[in-house]
Amino acid sequence: MRFFHDQSGILHAENVSLAEVAQDVGTPVYVYSAGALRAAAREFRAGLHGIARKHIAFAVKANPNVAVLHLLGNEGFGADIVSDGEMRQALAGGMRAEDMMFSGVGKTDGEMIAALDAGVGQFNLELEAEGVLLSSLAQARGKRACAVLRINPDVAAGTHPKISAGRSANKFGVPVGEAGAVYRRLAQLPGLDLRGIALHIGSQIGDLALLEDAYRAAGAFVRALRAEGHSVTHVDLGGGLGVAYHSAEHFPAPAAYGAMVQRVTRDWDVTLMFEPGRLIAAAAGVLLTRVIWVKPGAECPHVIVDAAMNDLARPALYDAYHHFAAVRPTRHQFGANVAGPVCESGDTFAKARSIDAVTRGDLAVFHTVGAYGASMASTYNSRALVPEVLVDGDRYSVVADRVEQGQALLRQHLPNWLVEHAPA
Ligand code: LLP
C-alpha cells in the first residue's frame, strides 16, 4: 500500500492528504492513485515480457472512469468492453476502437451495430447464433467482423460462486465439446473473420494451477482446430488474477502468472490477449468515509460510517473483506462492526473486527476498492452517486462528480393522469 501511506500521522494518497480531500470534496468519495495504477499496469506488462505477440486490454467493468481509462490507454492498454456504455467510456478515455474486445453473453443488435460502426477490434462470441447475427450485420455494412469464439472449458476457478464463470453450468461460452462444430460453421460465414478463441473462467483467482488447466484445454482445442485446417492467430486468455484484500493473503504475482503463461503457450504461435481488471485497479483505490456515530451494540459497538452498500457493494454481495483504517490513526484498536446508513443489515462492511479506534467525525478508508467499487455503485435509499478523485503526486482532481439526489429527481415524472385523479 505504498501509494497510500502515513505522512505526519495523516493517511495520504501519494502526496495528497486524505483529510484535505475530505474537506474539499466531502465524503464518501473514492480516491485513486495514478501512481498505483501505472505501477500495476507496468508490473502486469513486465510479467508478460517473454511473450512476443500480445495485446493487453483493461476490463472496463472494473473501473470505467474516463480518467482511469485515459491513464491506462497511455500505458498501452486497450479495453475489454461488455456494453455500448463501456465502449463509449473507453472512447471518451481516448482508447482506440480497434484496441477493444467486445465480450459479454447478451450483446444486443444495437450494441453490435454500434461496435461495428465504431470499428471495435474483436468480438468475443458467446454462442453460434450471435456469430450468425454478427456476420449478417457486418455484411450489411460491407464489413467483416473480427471475432473469436469463447469456449467454456468446464474447470473450477476456486473463487466465490458469484464470480466463477468457467463451469459448464455457467452461462458463459460454448462447451468445449461442442465448440469444434460451432467453430467450423462460423468460420464459413462471409461477414466474419474468425481468428481464434477466448476464455475467462472467473475472477479473484488465486491458484495458477486452475488457470493453467483452463489454458491447457484451450491449447488442445487450438491444436484440434488447426488439425482441421483452420487458421488460429489469436487466443484471448481473459482476466481473473486475484489480489490480496487482507495482509495475510498471498496471491501469485504477475511475474509468476507470466511465467506460467509462457510455459503453457510456448508452441501456440498466436497473439495472446489479456483482459485484467481487478489486478490493475483494485489496490489503486480507497473509499474515504466519515464516521457518523459509534453506536453501542449488543456484542460490540457499531461504527456507522457515511459510506454504504450502495457506494461499495462487494461486502454485501460477496461477503468481501476490505481493510478499514483511520485517516488519523491513534495507537488504539477496538472490536466493532462497521456499517453504513442503508436500511438493511446487509449494509455491513465488517463484523466484530478489530479496527482502528474511531469516534464520531473521524475519517477512515476502506482499502483495495479501485476495482468493482465505484463501478458497482448505485443510488439505493435515494443516496447520492459517489464521486471519484484521482491523485497524481501532489495534484488531485475530481474525476467524477457526486450526483446529488436532486439530479436523480429530475429524471422522474409525475404523470398528469395520476395527479389529476388524486383525491381532493
Ligand atoms: N474478462 C471477462 C470476460 C470478464 O467477465 C471479466 C470479469 C474480466 C475479464 C476481468 O476479470 P478480473 O481480471 O477483474 O478478475 N464484481 C465482481 C467481479 C466480477 C468480474 C466479472 N468479470 C467483484 O467485485 O468481485
PDB file of N, CA and C in Angstrom, residues 34 91 127-128 144 156 180 208 241 268 281 325 371 376 387 396-397:
ATOM      1  N   ALA A  34      -2.902   7.584  -9.206  1.00  0.00           N
ATOM      2  CA  ALA A  34      -2.413   7.388 -10.585  1.00  0.00           C
ATOM      3  C   ALA A  34      -1.128   6.557 -10.566  1.00  0.00           C
ATOM      4  N   LEU A  91     -13.873   5.065 -25.385  1.00  0.00           N
ATOM      5  CA  LEU A  91     -13.601   6.043 -26.446  1.00  0.00           C
ATOM      6  C   LEU A  91     -13.387   7.425 -25.833  1.00  0.00           C
ATOM      7  N   LEU A 127     -22.118 -17.528 -28.388  1.00  0.00           N
ATOM      8  CA  LEU A 127     -22.949 -18.613 -28.894  1.00  0.00           C
ATOM      9  C   LEU A 127     -23.016 -18.513 -30.409  1.00  0.00           C
ATOM     10  N   GLU A 128     -23.376 -19.621 -31.043  1.00  0.00           N
ATOM     11  CA  GLU A 128     -23.352 -19.677 -32.503  1.00  0.00           C
ATOM     12  C   GLU A 128     -24.284 -18.635 -33.108  1.00  0.00           C
ATOM     13  N   ARG A 144     -16.257  -7.109 -42.597  1.00  0.00           N
ATOM     14  CA  ARG A 144     -16.082  -8.425 -41.962  1.00  0.00           C
ATOM     15  C   ARG A 144     -15.665  -8.155 -40.532  1.00  0.00           C
ATOM     16  N   ALA A 156     -12.997 -25.497 -12.631  1.00  0.00           N
ATOM     17  CA  ALA A 156     -13.299 -24.687 -11.457  1.00  0.00           C
ATOM     18  C   ALA A 156     -12.334 -23.517 -11.401  1.00  0.00           C
ATOM     19  N   GLY A 180     -15.948 -27.238 -31.459  1.00  0.00           N
ATOM     20  CA  GLY A 180     -15.323 -27.541 -32.753  1.00  0.00           C
ATOM     21  C   GLY A 180     -16.330 -27.414 -33.884  1.00  0.00           C
ATOM     22  N   LEU A 208      -2.838 -20.577  -9.605  1.00  0.00           N
ATOM     23  CA  LEU A 208      -2.417 -20.575 -11.016  1.00  0.00           C
ATOM     24  C   LEU A 208      -2.679 -21.922 -11.692  1.00  0.00           C
ATOM     25  N   LEU A 241      -6.986 -12.841 -12.550  1.00  0.00           N
ATOM     26  CA  LEU A 241      -5.980 -12.973 -11.491  1.00  0.00           C
ATOM     27  C   LEU A 241      -6.378 -12.132 -10.275  1.00  0.00           C
ATOM     28  N   TRP A 268       2.174 -22.252 -29.156  1.00  0.00           N
ATOM     29  CA  TRP A 268       0.865 -21.926 -29.740  1.00  0.00           C
ATOM     30  C   TRP A 268       0.981 -21.076 -31.007  1.00  0.00           C
ATOM     31  N   ALA A 281      -6.549  -2.363 -11.033  1.00  0.00           N
ATOM     32  CA  ALA A 281      -7.171  -1.202 -10.381  1.00  0.00           C
ATOM     33  C   ALA A 281      -7.452  -1.364  -8.892  1.00  0.00           C
ATOM     34  N   ALA A 325      -9.356   1.466   7.872  1.00  0.00           N
ATOM     35  CA  ALA A 325      -8.277   2.124   8.619  1.00  0.00           C
ATOM     36  C   ALA A 325      -8.609   3.591   8.827  1.00  0.00           C
ATOM     37  N   ALA A 371     -11.148  -1.413  -7.906  1.00  0.00           N
ATOM     38  CA  ALA A 371     -11.835  -2.249  -8.900  1.00  0.00           C
ATOM     39  C   ALA A 371     -13.166  -2.701  -8.319  1.00  0.00           C
ATOM     40  N   MET A 376     -19.726  -0.343  -9.349  1.00  0.00           N
ATOM     41  CA  MET A 376     -20.934  -1.067  -8.938  1.00  0.00           C
ATOM     42  C   MET A 376     -21.821  -0.220  -8.021  1.00  0.00           C
ATOM     43  N   PRO A 387     -18.790  10.300  -5.630  1.00  0.00           N
ATOM     44  CA  PRO A 387     -17.801  10.930  -6.514  1.00  0.00           C
ATOM     45  C   PRO A 387     -16.459  10.198  -6.494  1.00  0.00           C
ATOM     46  N   TYR A 396      -4.427  16.708  -7.387  1.00  0.00           N
ATOM     47  CA  TYR A 396      -5.609  15.844  -7.461  1.00  0.00           C
ATOM     48  C   TYR A 396      -6.748  16.591  -8.122  1.00  0.00           C
ATOM     49  N   SER A 397      -7.653  15.822  -8.711  1.00  0.00           N
ATOM     50  CA  SER A 397      -8.830  16.394  -9.359  1.00  0.00           C
ATOM     51  C   SER A 397     -10.021  15.495  -9.112  1.00  0.00           C
TER      52      SER A 397
END
